[in-house]
PDB file of C-alpha atoms in Angstrom:
ATOM      1  CA  MET A   1      -6.727 -19.138  -0.324  1.00  0.00           C
ATOM      2  CA  LYS A   2      -3.671 -20.090  -1.877  1.00  0.00           C
ATOM      3  CA  ASN A   3      -4.588 -18.075  -4.880  1.00  0.00           C
ATOM      4  CA  LYS A   4      -4.801 -14.830  -2.740  1.00  0.00           C
ATOM      5  CA  ILE A   5      -1.457 -15.525  -1.176  1.00  0.00           C
ATOM      6  CA  SER A   6       0.285 -16.280  -4.528  1.00  0.00           C
ATOM      7  CA  ARG A   7      -1.217 -12.779  -5.750  1.00  0.00           C
ATOM      8  CA  LEU A   8       0.264 -10.903  -2.608  1.00  0.00           C
ATOM      9  CA  ASN A   9       3.464 -12.374  -2.999  1.00  0.00           C
ATOM     10  CA  VAL A  10       3.886 -11.423  -6.803  1.00  0.00           C
ATOM     11  CA  SER A  11       2.649  -7.723  -5.577  1.00  0.00           C
ATOM     12  CA  ILE A  12       5.662  -7.326  -3.251  1.00  0.00           C
ATOM     13  CA  THR A  13       8.081  -8.933  -5.972  1.00  0.00           C
ATOM     14  CA  ASN A  14       6.818  -6.524  -8.669  1.00  0.00           C
ATOM     15  CA  LYS A  15       6.906  -3.752  -6.351  1.00  0.00           C
ATOM     16  CA  VAL A  16      10.829  -4.474  -5.433  1.00  0.00           C
ATOM     17  CA  ILE A  17      11.579  -4.731  -9.217  1.00  0.00           C
ATOM     18  CA  GLU A  18       9.741  -1.594 -10.093  1.00  0.00           C
ATOM     19  CA  LEU A  19      11.628   0.261  -7.575  1.00  0.00           C
ATOM     20  CA  GLN A  20      15.085  -1.537  -8.656  1.00  0.00           C
ATOM     21  CA  GLU A  21      14.226  -0.219 -12.241  1.00  0.00           C
ATOM     22  CA  ARG A  22      13.702   3.246 -11.053  1.00  0.00           C
ATOM     23  CA  GLY A  23      17.103   3.170  -9.455  1.00  0.00           C
ATOM     24  CA  TYR A  24      16.626   1.932  -5.917  1.00  0.00           C
ATOM     25  CA  ASP A  25      19.397  -0.577  -6.462  1.00  0.00           C
ATOM     26  CA  CYS A  26      20.667  -1.051  -2.842  1.00  0.00           C
ATOM     27  CA  ASP A  27      19.378  -3.531  -0.333  1.00  0.00           C
ATOM     28  CA  PHE A  28      19.101  -2.363   3.272  1.00  0.00           C
ATOM     29  CA  LEU A  29      19.060  -4.394   6.417  1.00  0.00           C
ATOM     30  CA  LEU A  30      17.441  -3.176   9.655  1.00  0.00           C
ATOM     31  CA  LEU A  31      19.959  -3.965  12.392  1.00  0.00           C
ATOM     32  CA  ASN A  32      18.890  -5.199  16.117  1.00  0.00           C
ATOM     33  CA  ASN A  33      20.449  -1.614  17.420  1.00  0.00           C
ATOM     34  CA  GLY A  34      18.152   0.368  15.015  1.00  0.00           C
ATOM     35  CA  ASN A  35      20.520   1.364  12.441  1.00  0.00           C
ATOM     36  CA  LEU A  36      20.269   0.144   8.614  1.00  0.00           C
ATOM     37  CA  LEU A  37      23.208  -1.248   6.782  1.00  0.00           C
ATOM     38  CA  CYS A  38      23.368  -1.141   3.053  1.00  0.00           C
ATOM     39  CA  MET A  39      24.316  -4.611   1.913  1.00  0.00           C
ATOM     40  CA  GLN A  40      26.274  -3.382  -1.024  1.00  0.00           C
ATOM     41  CA  THR A  41      28.614  -0.702   0.227  1.00  0.00           C
ATOM     42  CA  ASN A  42      28.569  -2.105   3.860  1.00  0.00           C
ATOM     43  CA  THR A  43      27.615   1.454   5.245  1.00  0.00           C
ATOM     44  CA  LYS A  44      25.612   1.885   8.398  1.00  0.00           C
ATOM     45  CA  HIS A  45      23.118   4.715   8.687  1.00  0.00           C
ATOM     46  CA  LEU A  46      20.934   5.916  11.751  1.00  0.00           C
ATOM     47  CA  LEU A  47      17.321   5.732  10.780  1.00  0.00           C
ATOM     48  CA  SER A  48      17.107   9.541  11.424  1.00  0.00           C
ATOM     49  CA  SER A  49      19.416  10.386   9.020  1.00  0.00           C
ATOM     50  CA  VAL A  50      17.717   8.667   5.932  1.00  0.00           C
ATOM     51  CA  SER A  51      14.786   9.352   4.114  1.00  0.00           C
ATOM     52  CA  ILE A  52      12.163   6.453   4.442  1.00  0.00           C
ATOM     53  CA  ASN A  53       9.018   5.827   2.473  1.00  0.00           C
ATOM     54  CA  MET A  54       6.759   2.627   2.733  1.00  0.00           C
ATOM     55  CA  MET A  55       5.673   1.264  -0.657  1.00  0.00           C
ATOM     56  CA  GLU A  56       3.886  -1.893  -0.427  1.00  0.00           C
ATOM     57  CA  HIS A  57       2.368  -3.943   2.162  1.00  0.00           C
ATOM     58  CA  GLY A  58       1.632  -7.853   1.594  1.00  0.00           C
ATOM     59  CA  PHE A  59       1.873 -11.450   2.833  1.00  0.00           C
ATOM     60  CA  ASP A  60       4.942 -13.182   2.319  1.00  0.00           C
ATOM     61  CA  PHE A  61       4.091 -16.841   1.699  1.00  0.00           C
ATOM     62  CA  PHE A  62       7.992 -17.867   2.558  1.00  0.00           C
ATOM     63  CA  SER A  63       8.138 -16.403   5.980  1.00  0.00           C
ATOM     64  CA  GLN A  64       4.333 -16.536   6.617  1.00  0.00           C
ATOM     65  CA  SER A  65       4.307 -12.927   7.776  1.00  0.00           C
ATOM     66  CA  TYR A  66       3.319  -9.716   6.700  1.00  0.00           C
ATOM     67  CA  LYS A  67       6.032  -7.327   5.018  1.00  0.00           C
ATOM     68  CA  ASN A  68       6.441  -3.698   4.203  1.00  0.00           C
ATOM     69  CA  VAL A  69       8.445  -2.707   1.155  1.00  0.00           C
ATOM     70  CA  HIS A  70      10.032   0.702   2.106  1.00  0.00           C
ATOM     71  CA  THR A  71      12.349   2.846  -0.054  1.00  0.00           C
ATOM     72  CA  ILE A  72      15.593   4.514   1.689  1.00  0.00           C
ATOM     73  CA  GLU A  73      17.250   7.642   0.192  1.00  0.00           C
ATOM     74  CA  THR A  74      20.729   8.557   2.200  1.00  0.00           C
ATOM     75  CA  GLY A  75      22.491  11.481   2.276  1.00  0.00           C
ATOM     76  CA  ASN A  76      25.332  10.114   0.316  1.00  0.00           C
ATOM     77  CA  GLY A  77      23.085   9.141  -2.728  1.00  0.00           C
ATOM     78  CA  GLU A  78      22.568   5.474  -1.970  1.00  0.00           C
ATOM     79  CA  ARG A  79      18.923   4.646  -3.050  1.00  0.00           C
ATOM     80  CA  GLY A  80      17.539   1.227  -1.908  1.00  0.00           C
ATOM     81  CA  VAL A  81      14.983  -1.236  -0.846  1.00  0.00           C
ATOM     82  CA  LEU A  82      14.151  -2.390   2.742  1.00  0.00           C
ATOM     83  CA  LEU A  83      11.786  -5.298   3.626  1.00  0.00           C
ATOM     84  CA  THR A  84      10.405  -5.404   6.822  1.00  0.00           C
ATOM     85  CA  GLU A  85       7.527  -6.706   9.166  1.00  0.00           C
ATOM     86  CA  THR A  86       7.166  -3.418  10.717  1.00  0.00           C
ATOM     87  CA  VAL A  87       6.210  -0.115   9.260  1.00  0.00           C
ATOM     88  CA  LEU A  88       8.840   2.597   9.650  1.00  0.00           C
TER      89      LEU A  88
END
């Protein structure tokens, strides 16, 4: 079982690294009010105003929960990654 968990963690990590190499260099945080926050620019965005794509799903060993890797693209050119337990 530990091998399977390790592989899934590697899958999530590899996907994030791949996306960063493709220019998704911002980190986004889903706020309690449903908005997104770009951690690098401190800019808030409504979910309805950004493009969101689900890219990867796997088990996160550290939080003991399933995580989803999303790409986020904003109207002002910010591109980044969002990691959530829910699919957006």
